[in-house]
């Protein structure tokens, strides 16, 4: 608790300068293009008329040529504090102020490539390989494997949201758990080897997704849970969830108000506490089918109130659609991941392995469209 109070005090932002003037900073994330031709970029080491801006600065503006990570830019802009409605989520992203460029922003120079820049380049290269393996639905495949939804059209995104399966397009605990469990089967004989292997795998996967918050959360949960086996302790899933909850909040206290943070923990607790209740009436279908259907129903029903609060929408259709797509997502994700890795050794082999994943993806897309 003492550490928690100290961390909360340190998380309070310093005074953020607001007003009009020259904004300058280094682009610290991949720029996001918008429908109107402008870009949304995140700036580190930002200044307003020479005065430093705390944290990151989100800038909306136009550029003569597409901006890129690592570029130092300048723009005549209006800087305002984060809107009250989005303030807590902005602070979760370490954004304390927003800037709106009045004219085209100017690219001053390209800073030297750093480790995170190389990581983003690697992620883009893997995304291009996934697009080659899934030519019929490259955007959806990249979304389900890497969490990159930039190439998915609005019509398909709407279809996924309306059917309550949009969570498949952002790498989440479901994706990490499926891949980590499949990977851990290779190291069943030694608990310590399995713990370190799965932990390293989760860290590498988090890096490939540019440290997506849901992936980091899921990785910590799995690592804490697996640690029980080599230490010969009783596996207590609720304690593992609680430990990861505390560790994440010590790193970023503002995560508590993030929709993804709340939904992921509610989903895991629903599987732990509600799934056994739903499994009992379904045991006539067999233990595997009962476990799968029970877990799916528990997650959908358990997260329904939280989803309604954040998205102002009760997606009751998800009670049906997720019972179909959650099992199928495993049939897609594991062969797709293995096929992508094998494609770097021999592309035809990876392409053959991805045939199963392409079939599963076609079924998921058909459900969304229907």
Coordinates of C-alpha atoms in Angstrom, one line a residue:
X1 CA 0.0 0.0 0.0
X2 CA 2.9 2.4 0.8
X3 CA 4.4 1.7 -2.7
X4 CA 0.9 2.3 -4.2
X5 CA 0.5 5.7 -2.6
X6 CA 4.0 6.8 -3.7
X7 CA 3.3 5.6 -7.2
X8 CA 0.0 7.4 -7.4
X9 CA 1.7 10.6 -6.2
X10 CA 4.4 10.3 -8.9
X11 CA 1.7 9.7 -11.6
X12 CA 0.2 13.2 -11.1
X13 CA 1.3 15.2 -14.2
X14 CA 3.2 18.5 -13.9
X15 CA 1.7 21.7 -15.2
X16 CA 1.0 21.4 -19.0
X17 CA 1.4 24.6 -21.0
X18 CA -1.6 25.5 -23.2
X19 CA -2.2 28.1 -25.9
X20 CA -1.1 28.8 -29.4
X21 CA 2.4 28.7 -30.8
X22 CA 5.1 26.5 -32.2
X23 CA 4.9 22.9 -31.2
X24 CA 8.0 20.7 -31.7
X25 CA 8.6 17.1 -30.8
X26 CA 9.7 13.6 -31.9
X27 CA 7.1 11.1 -33.3
X28 CA 7.2 8.2 -30.8
X29 CA 4.6 5.9 -32.3
X30 CA 3.5 4.8 -35.8
X31 CA 1.5 7.7 -37.2
X32 CA -2.2 7.0 -37.8
X33 CA -3.9 8.3 -41.0
X34 CA -7.4 9.7 -40.8
X35 CA -10.3 9.7 -43.3
X36 CA -9.9 13.4 -44.0
X37 CA -6.3 13.0 -45.1
X38 CA -4.8 14.3 -41.8
X39 CA -2.7 12.3 -39.3
X40 CA -2.8 11.6 -35.6
X41 CA 0.7 11.5 -34.2
X42 CA 2.1 11.1 -30.7
X43 CA 5.1 13.3 -29.8
X44 CA 7.7 12.7 -27.1
X45 CA 10.0 15.5 -25.8
X46 CA 7.4 18.0 -27.0
X47 CA 7.7 21.7 -26.4
X48 CA 5.3 24.7 -26.9
X49 CA 7.2 27.9 -27.7
X50 CA 10.2 26.2 -26.0
X51 CA 8.4 25.3 -22.8
X52 CA 8.5 21.5 -22.2
X53 CA 5.2 19.5 -22.3
X54 CA 4.8 16.7 -19.7
X55 CA 4.3 13.2 -21.0
X56 CA 3.3 12.8 -24.6
X57 CA 1.5 15.3 -26.9
X58 CA -1.2 14.1 -29.3
X59 CA -1.1 16.2 -32.5
X60 CA -3.7 16.3 -35.2
X61 CA -2.5 17.8 -38.5
X62 CA -1.7 17.5 -42.1
X63 CA 1.7 16.8 -43.7
X64 CA 3.1 17.4 -47.2
X65 CA 4.5 13.8 -47.1
X66 CA 3.5 10.9 -44.9
X67 CA 5.1 11.2 -41.4
X68 CA 7.1 8.3 -39.9
X69 CA 8.3 7.2 -36.5
X70 CA 11.4 9.0 -35.2
X71 CA 10.9 12.2 -37.2
X72 CA 11.2 15.5 -35.4
X73 CA 8.5 17.8 -36.5
X74 CA 7.3 21.4 -35.9
X75 CA 3.8 22.9 -36.4
X76 CA 1.9 26.1 -35.6
X77 CA -0.8 24.7 -33.4
X78 CA -3.3 25.2 -30.6
X79 CA -2.5 23.2 -27.5
X80 CA -5.3 22.3 -25.1
X81 CA -5.6 20.1 -22.1
X82 CA -7.2 16.7 -22.6
X83 CA -10.9 16.7 -22.8
X84 CA -12.6 15.8 -19.5
X85 CA -14.4 12.9 -21.2
X86 CA -11.2 11.3 -22.3
X87 CA -8.8 12.6 -19.6
X88 CA -8.3 9.4 -17.7
X89 CA -7.8 7.3 -20.8
X90 CA -5.3 9.9 -22.1
X91 CA -3.4 9.8 -18.9
X92 CA -3.3 6.0 -19.2
X93 CA -1.5 6.6 -22.5
X94 CA 0.7 9.3 -20.8
X95 CA -1.0 12.0 -22.9
X96 CA -1.7 15.2 -21.0
X97 CA -2.4 17.6 -23.8
X98 CA -3.7 17.6 -27.4
X99 CA -2.6 19.9 -30.2
X100 CA -4.4 20.9 -33.4
X101 CA -2.1 22.1 -36.2
X102 CA -3.4 25.2 -38.1
X103 CA -1.2 24.7 -41.1
X104 CA 0.8 21.8 -42.6
X105 CA 3.3 20.4 -40.1
X106 CA 7.0 20.5 -41.1
X107 CA 9.3 17.5 -40.9
X108 CA 12.6 18.9 -39.5
X109 CA 14.8 15.8 -39.5
X110 CA 14.9 12.1 -38.9
X111 CA 16.4 11.1 -35.6
X112 CA 18.6 8.0 -35.4
X113 CA 16.7 4.7 -35.3
X114 CA 16.3 3.3 -31.8
X115 CA 15.3 -0.2 -30.5
X116 CA 11.6 0.6 -30.5
X117 CA 11.9 1.8 -34.1
X118 CA 13.5 -1.4 -35.2
X119 CA 10.7 -3.3 -33.4
X120 CA 8.1 -1.4 -35.3
X121 CA 9.9 -2.1 -38.6
X122 CA 9.9 -5.8 -37.7
X123 CA 6.2 -5.7 -36.9
X124 CA 5.5 -4.1 -40.3
X125 CA 7.6 -6.7 -42.1
X126 CA 5.7 -9.6 -40.3
X127 CA 2.4 -7.8 -41.2
X128 CA 3.4 -7.8 -44.8
X129 CA 4.2 -11.5 -44.7
X130 CA 0.8 -12.2 -43.1
X131 CA -0.8 -10.3 -45.9
X132 CA 0.9 -12.6 -48.4
X133 CA -0.3 -15.7 -46.6
X134 CA -3.9 -14.4 -46.3
X135 CA -4.4 -12.4 -49.6
X136 CA -8.3 -12.6 -49.3
X137 CA -8.4 -11.0 -45.9
X138 CA -5.0 -9.5 -45.0
X139 CA -6.4 -6.8 -42.7
X140 CA -8.4 -9.2 -40.6
X141 CA -5.5 -11.7 -40.4
X142 CA -3.1 -9.0 -39.2
X143 CA -5.7 -7.8 -36.7
X144 CA -6.1 -11.2 -35.2
X145 CA -2.4 -12.0 -35.1
X146 CA -0.7 -8.7 -34.4
X147 CA -3.6 -6.5 -33.3
X148 CA -3.0 -4.2 -36.4
X149 CA -6.5 -3.1 -37.6
X150 CA -5.3 -0.3 -39.9
X151 CA -6.2 -2.2 -43.1
X152 CA -9.7 -3.3 -42.1
X153 CA -12.5 -1.4 -43.9
X154 CA -15.2 0.4 -41.9
X155 CA -17.9 -2.0 -43.1
X156 CA -16.1 -5.1 -41.7
X157 CA -15.3 -3.3 -38.5
X158 CA -18.9 -2.4 -38.0
X159 CA -19.9 -6.0 -38.7
X160 CA -17.5 -7.3 -36.0
X161 CA -18.7 -4.7 -33.5
X162 CA -22.4 -5.3 -34.2
X163 CA -22.0 -9.1 -33.7
X164 CA -20.0 -8.7 -30.5
X165 CA -16.8 -10.3 -31.8
X166 CA -14.7 -7.2 -32.3
X167 CA -12.4 -8.5 -29.5
X168 CA -11.0 -10.9 -32.0
X169 CA -9.4 -8.1 -34.0
X170 CA -7.4 -6.8 -31.1
X171 CA -4.8 -9.2 -29.6
X172 CA -6.2 -10.0 -26.1
X173 CA -5.9 -12.5 -23.4
X174 CA -7.7 -15.1 -25.6
X175 CA -5.0 -14.9 -28.2
X176 CA -2.1 -15.0 -25.7
X177 CA -3.6 -17.9 -23.7
X178 CA -4.3 -20.0 -26.8
X179 CA -0.7 -19.5 -28.2
X180 CA 1.0 -19.8 -24.8
X181 CA -0.9 -23.0 -23.9
X182 CA 0.0 -24.6 -27.2
X183 CA 3.6 -23.5 -26.8
X184 CA 3.8 -24.8 -23.2
X185 CA 2.9 -28.3 -24.4
X186 CA 6.5 -28.6 -25.7
X187 CA 7.9 -28.2 -22.2
X188 CA 5.6 -30.3 -20.0
X189 CA 8.4 -32.4 -18.3
X190 CA 10.2 -29.6 -16.5
X191 CA 8.1 -26.9 -14.6
X192 CA 11.0 -24.4 -14.5
X193 CA 11.8 -24.8 -18.2
X194 CA 8.1 -24.4 -19.0
X195 CA 7.8 -21.3 -16.8
X196 CA 10.8 -19.5 -18.4
X197 CA 9.9 -20.7 -22.0
X198 CA 6.3 -19.4 -21.7
X199 CA 7.5 -16.1 -20.0
X200 CA 10.0 -15.5 -22.8
X201 CA 7.4 -16.4 -25.4
X202 CA 4.9 -13.9 -23.9
X203 CA 7.5 -11.2 -23.8
X204 CA 8.5 -11.7 -27.4
X205 CA 4.8 -11.8 -28.5
X206 CA 4.2 -8.6 -26.5
X207 CA 7.1 -7.0 -28.4
X208 CA 5.7 -8.1 -31.8
X209 CA 2.4 -6.4 -30.9
X210 CA 4.3 -3.2 -29.9
X211 CA 3.6 -4.0 -26.2
X212 CA -0.2 -4.0 -26.6
X213 CA -1.6 -3.5 -23.1
X214 CA -3.9 -6.6 -23.3
X215 CA -0.9 -8.8 -24.3
X216 CA 1.2 -7.5 -21.4
X217 CA -1.6 -8.1 -19.0
X218 CA -2.2 -11.6 -20.2
X219 CA 1.5 -12.4 -20.1
X220 CA 1.8 -11.3 -16.5
X221 CA -1.2 -13.3 -15.5
X222 CA 0.2 -16.5 -17.2
X223 CA 3.7 -16.0 -15.8
X224 CA 2.4 -15.5 -12.2
X225 CA 0.1 -18.6 -12.6
X226 CA 2.8 -20.8 -14.0
X227 CA 5.2 -19.9 -11.3
X228 CA 3.1 -22.0 -8.9
X229 CA 4.2 -25.2 -10.5
X230 CA 8.0 -25.0 -10.1
X231 CA 7.6 -23.6 -6.6
X232 CA 5.3 -26.5 -5.8
X233 CA 2.5 -24.2 -4.6
X234 CA -1.2 -24.7 -5.0
X235 CA -2.4 -22.9 -8.2
X236 CA -4.8 -20.2 -7.1
X237 CA -6.1 -18.5 -10.2
X238 CA -7.7 -15.6 -8.3
X239 CA -4.4 -14.9 -6.5
X240 CA -2.6 -14.9 -9.9
X241 CA -5.1 -12.4 -11.3
X242 CA -4.8 -10.2 -8.1
X243 CA -1.0 -10.2 -8.3
X244 CA -1.0 -9.1 -12.0
X245 CA -3.6 -6.5 -11.1
X246 CA -1.4 -5.0 -8.5
X247 CA 1.8 -5.1 -10.6
X248 CA 0.1 -3.4 -13.6
X249 CA -1.3 -0.6 -11.4
X250 CA 2.1 -0.1 -9.8
X251 CA 3.4 0.5 -13.3
X252 CA 0.5 2.7 -14.4
X253 CA -2.2 3.6 -11.9
X254 CA -4.4 5.2 -14.7
X255 CA -4.9 1.7 -16.1
X256 CA -7.7 1.2 -13.6
X257 CA -10.0 3.4 -15.8
X258 CA -9.0 1.8 -19.1
X259 CA -11.8 -0.2 -20.8
X260 CA -9.5 -2.9 -22.0
X261 CA -8.0 -3.3 -18.5
X262 CA -11.4 -3.7 -16.9
X263 CA -12.7 -6.0 -19.6
X264 CA -9.7 -8.3 -19.5
X265 CA -9.8 -8.8 -15.7
X266 CA -13.6 -9.2 -15.7
X267 CA -13.3 -11.8 -18.4
X268 CA -10.7 -13.8 -16.6
X269 CA -12.6 -13.6 -13.3
X270 CA -15.8 -14.7 -15.1
X271 CA -14.0 -17.8 -16.5
X272 CA -12.7 -18.6 -13.0
X273 CA -15.9 -18.0 -11.0
X274 CA -18.8 -18.4 -13.5
X275 CA -17.6 -21.1 -15.9
X276 CA -17.9 -24.0 -13.5
X277 CA -21.6 -23.0 -12.9
X278 CA -22.3 -23.1 -16.6
X279 CA -20.4 -26.3 -17.2
X280 CA -22.4 -28.5 -14.9
X281 CA -25.7 -28.5 -17.0
X282 CA -23.6 -29.2 -20.1
X283 CA -21.6 -32.2 -19.0
X284 CA -23.9 -34.5 -21.0
X285 CA -22.1 -33.1 -24.1
X286 CA -18.7 -34.3 -22.8
X287 CA -16.2 -32.6 -20.6
X288 CA -14.3 -30.8 -23.5
X289 CA -17.5 -29.4 -25.1
X290 CA -18.9 -28.5 -21.7
X291 CA -15.7 -26.7 -20.7
X292 CA -15.5 -24.7 -24.0
X293 CA -19.2 -23.7 -24.0
X294 CA -19.2 -22.9 -20.3
X295 CA -16.1 -20.7 -20.6
X296 CA -17.5 -18.9 -23.6
X297 CA -20.9 -18.3 -21.9
X298 CA -19.2 -17.1 -18.7
X299 CA -17.0 -14.6 -20.5
X300 CA -19.9 -13.2 -22.6
X301 CA -22.3 -12.9 -19.7
X302 CA -19.7 -11.7 -17.2
X303 CA -18.4 -8.9 -19.4
X304 CA -21.8 -7.7 -20.6
X305 CA -22.3 -5.1 -17.8
X306 CA -18.8 -3.7 -18.4
X307 CA -19.3 -3.6 -22.2
X308 CA -22.6 -1.8 -21.7
X309 CA -21.0 0.8 -19.5
X310 CA -18.1 1.6 -21.8
X311 CA -19.8 1.2 -25.2
X312 CA -23.4 2.2 -24.4
X313 CA -24.5 -1.0 -26.2
X314 CA -25.9 -4.3 -25.1
X315 CA -24.6 -6.7 -27.6
X316 CA -26.9 -9.6 -26.8
X317 CA -26.1 -11.2 -30.1
X318 CA -22.6 -11.9 -28.8
X319 CA -24.1 -14.6 -26.5
X320 CA -24.7 -16.6 -29.7
X321 CA -21.8 -15.5 -32.0
X322 CA -19.0 -16.0 -29.5
X323 CA -20.1 -19.6 -28.8
X324 CA -19.2 -20.2 -32.5
X325 CA -16.2 -17.9 -33.1
X326 CA -14.2 -18.4 -29.9
X327 CA -13.6 -22.1 -30.6
X328 CA -12.9 -21.3 -34.3
X329 CA -10.5 -18.6 -33.3
X330 CA -8.2 -21.2 -31.9
X331 CA -8.3 -23.2 -35.2
X332 CA -7.3 -20.0 -36.9
X333 CA -4.7 -18.5 -34.5
X334 CA -2.4 -21.5 -33.8
X335 CA -1.9 -22.7 -37.5
X336 CA -1.7 -19.0 -38.6
X337 CA 1.1 -18.3 -36.1
X338 CA 3.0 -21.5 -36.9
X339 CA 2.5 -21.0 -40.7
X340 CA 3.9 -17.5 -40.5
X341 CA 7.0 -18.6 -38.6
X342 CA 7.5 -21.5 -41.1
X343 CA 7.1 -19.2 -44.1
X344 CA 10.4 -17.6 -43.2
X345 CA 12.1 -21.0 -43.5
X346 CA 10.2 -22.1 -46.6
X347 CA 7.3 -20.0 -47.9
X348 CA 5.4 -22.9 -49.6
X349 CA 5.4 -24.9 -46.3
X350 CA 4.1 -22.0 -44.3
X351 CA 1.5 -21.4 -47.0
X352 CA 0.2 -25.0 -46.7
X353 CA 0.0 -24.8 -42.9
X354 CA -2.0 -21.6 -43.2
X355 CA -4.6 -23.3 -45.4
X356 CA -6.4 -24.4 -42.2
X357 CA -6.2 -20.9 -40.8
X358 CA -7.6 -19.4 -44.0
X359 CA -10.6 -21.8 -43.8
X360 CA -11.2 -20.9 -40.2
X361 CA -10.9 -17.2 -41.0
X362 CA -13.5 -17.5 -43.8
X363 CA -15.9 -19.0 -41.3
X364 CA -15.4 -16.2 -38.8
X365 CA -15.9 -13.5 -41.5
X366 CA -19.0 -15.3 -42.7
X367 CA -20.5 -15.2 -39.2
X368 CA -19.7 -11.5 -39.0
X369 CA -21.3 -10.7 -42.4
X370 CA -24.3 -12.9 -41.7

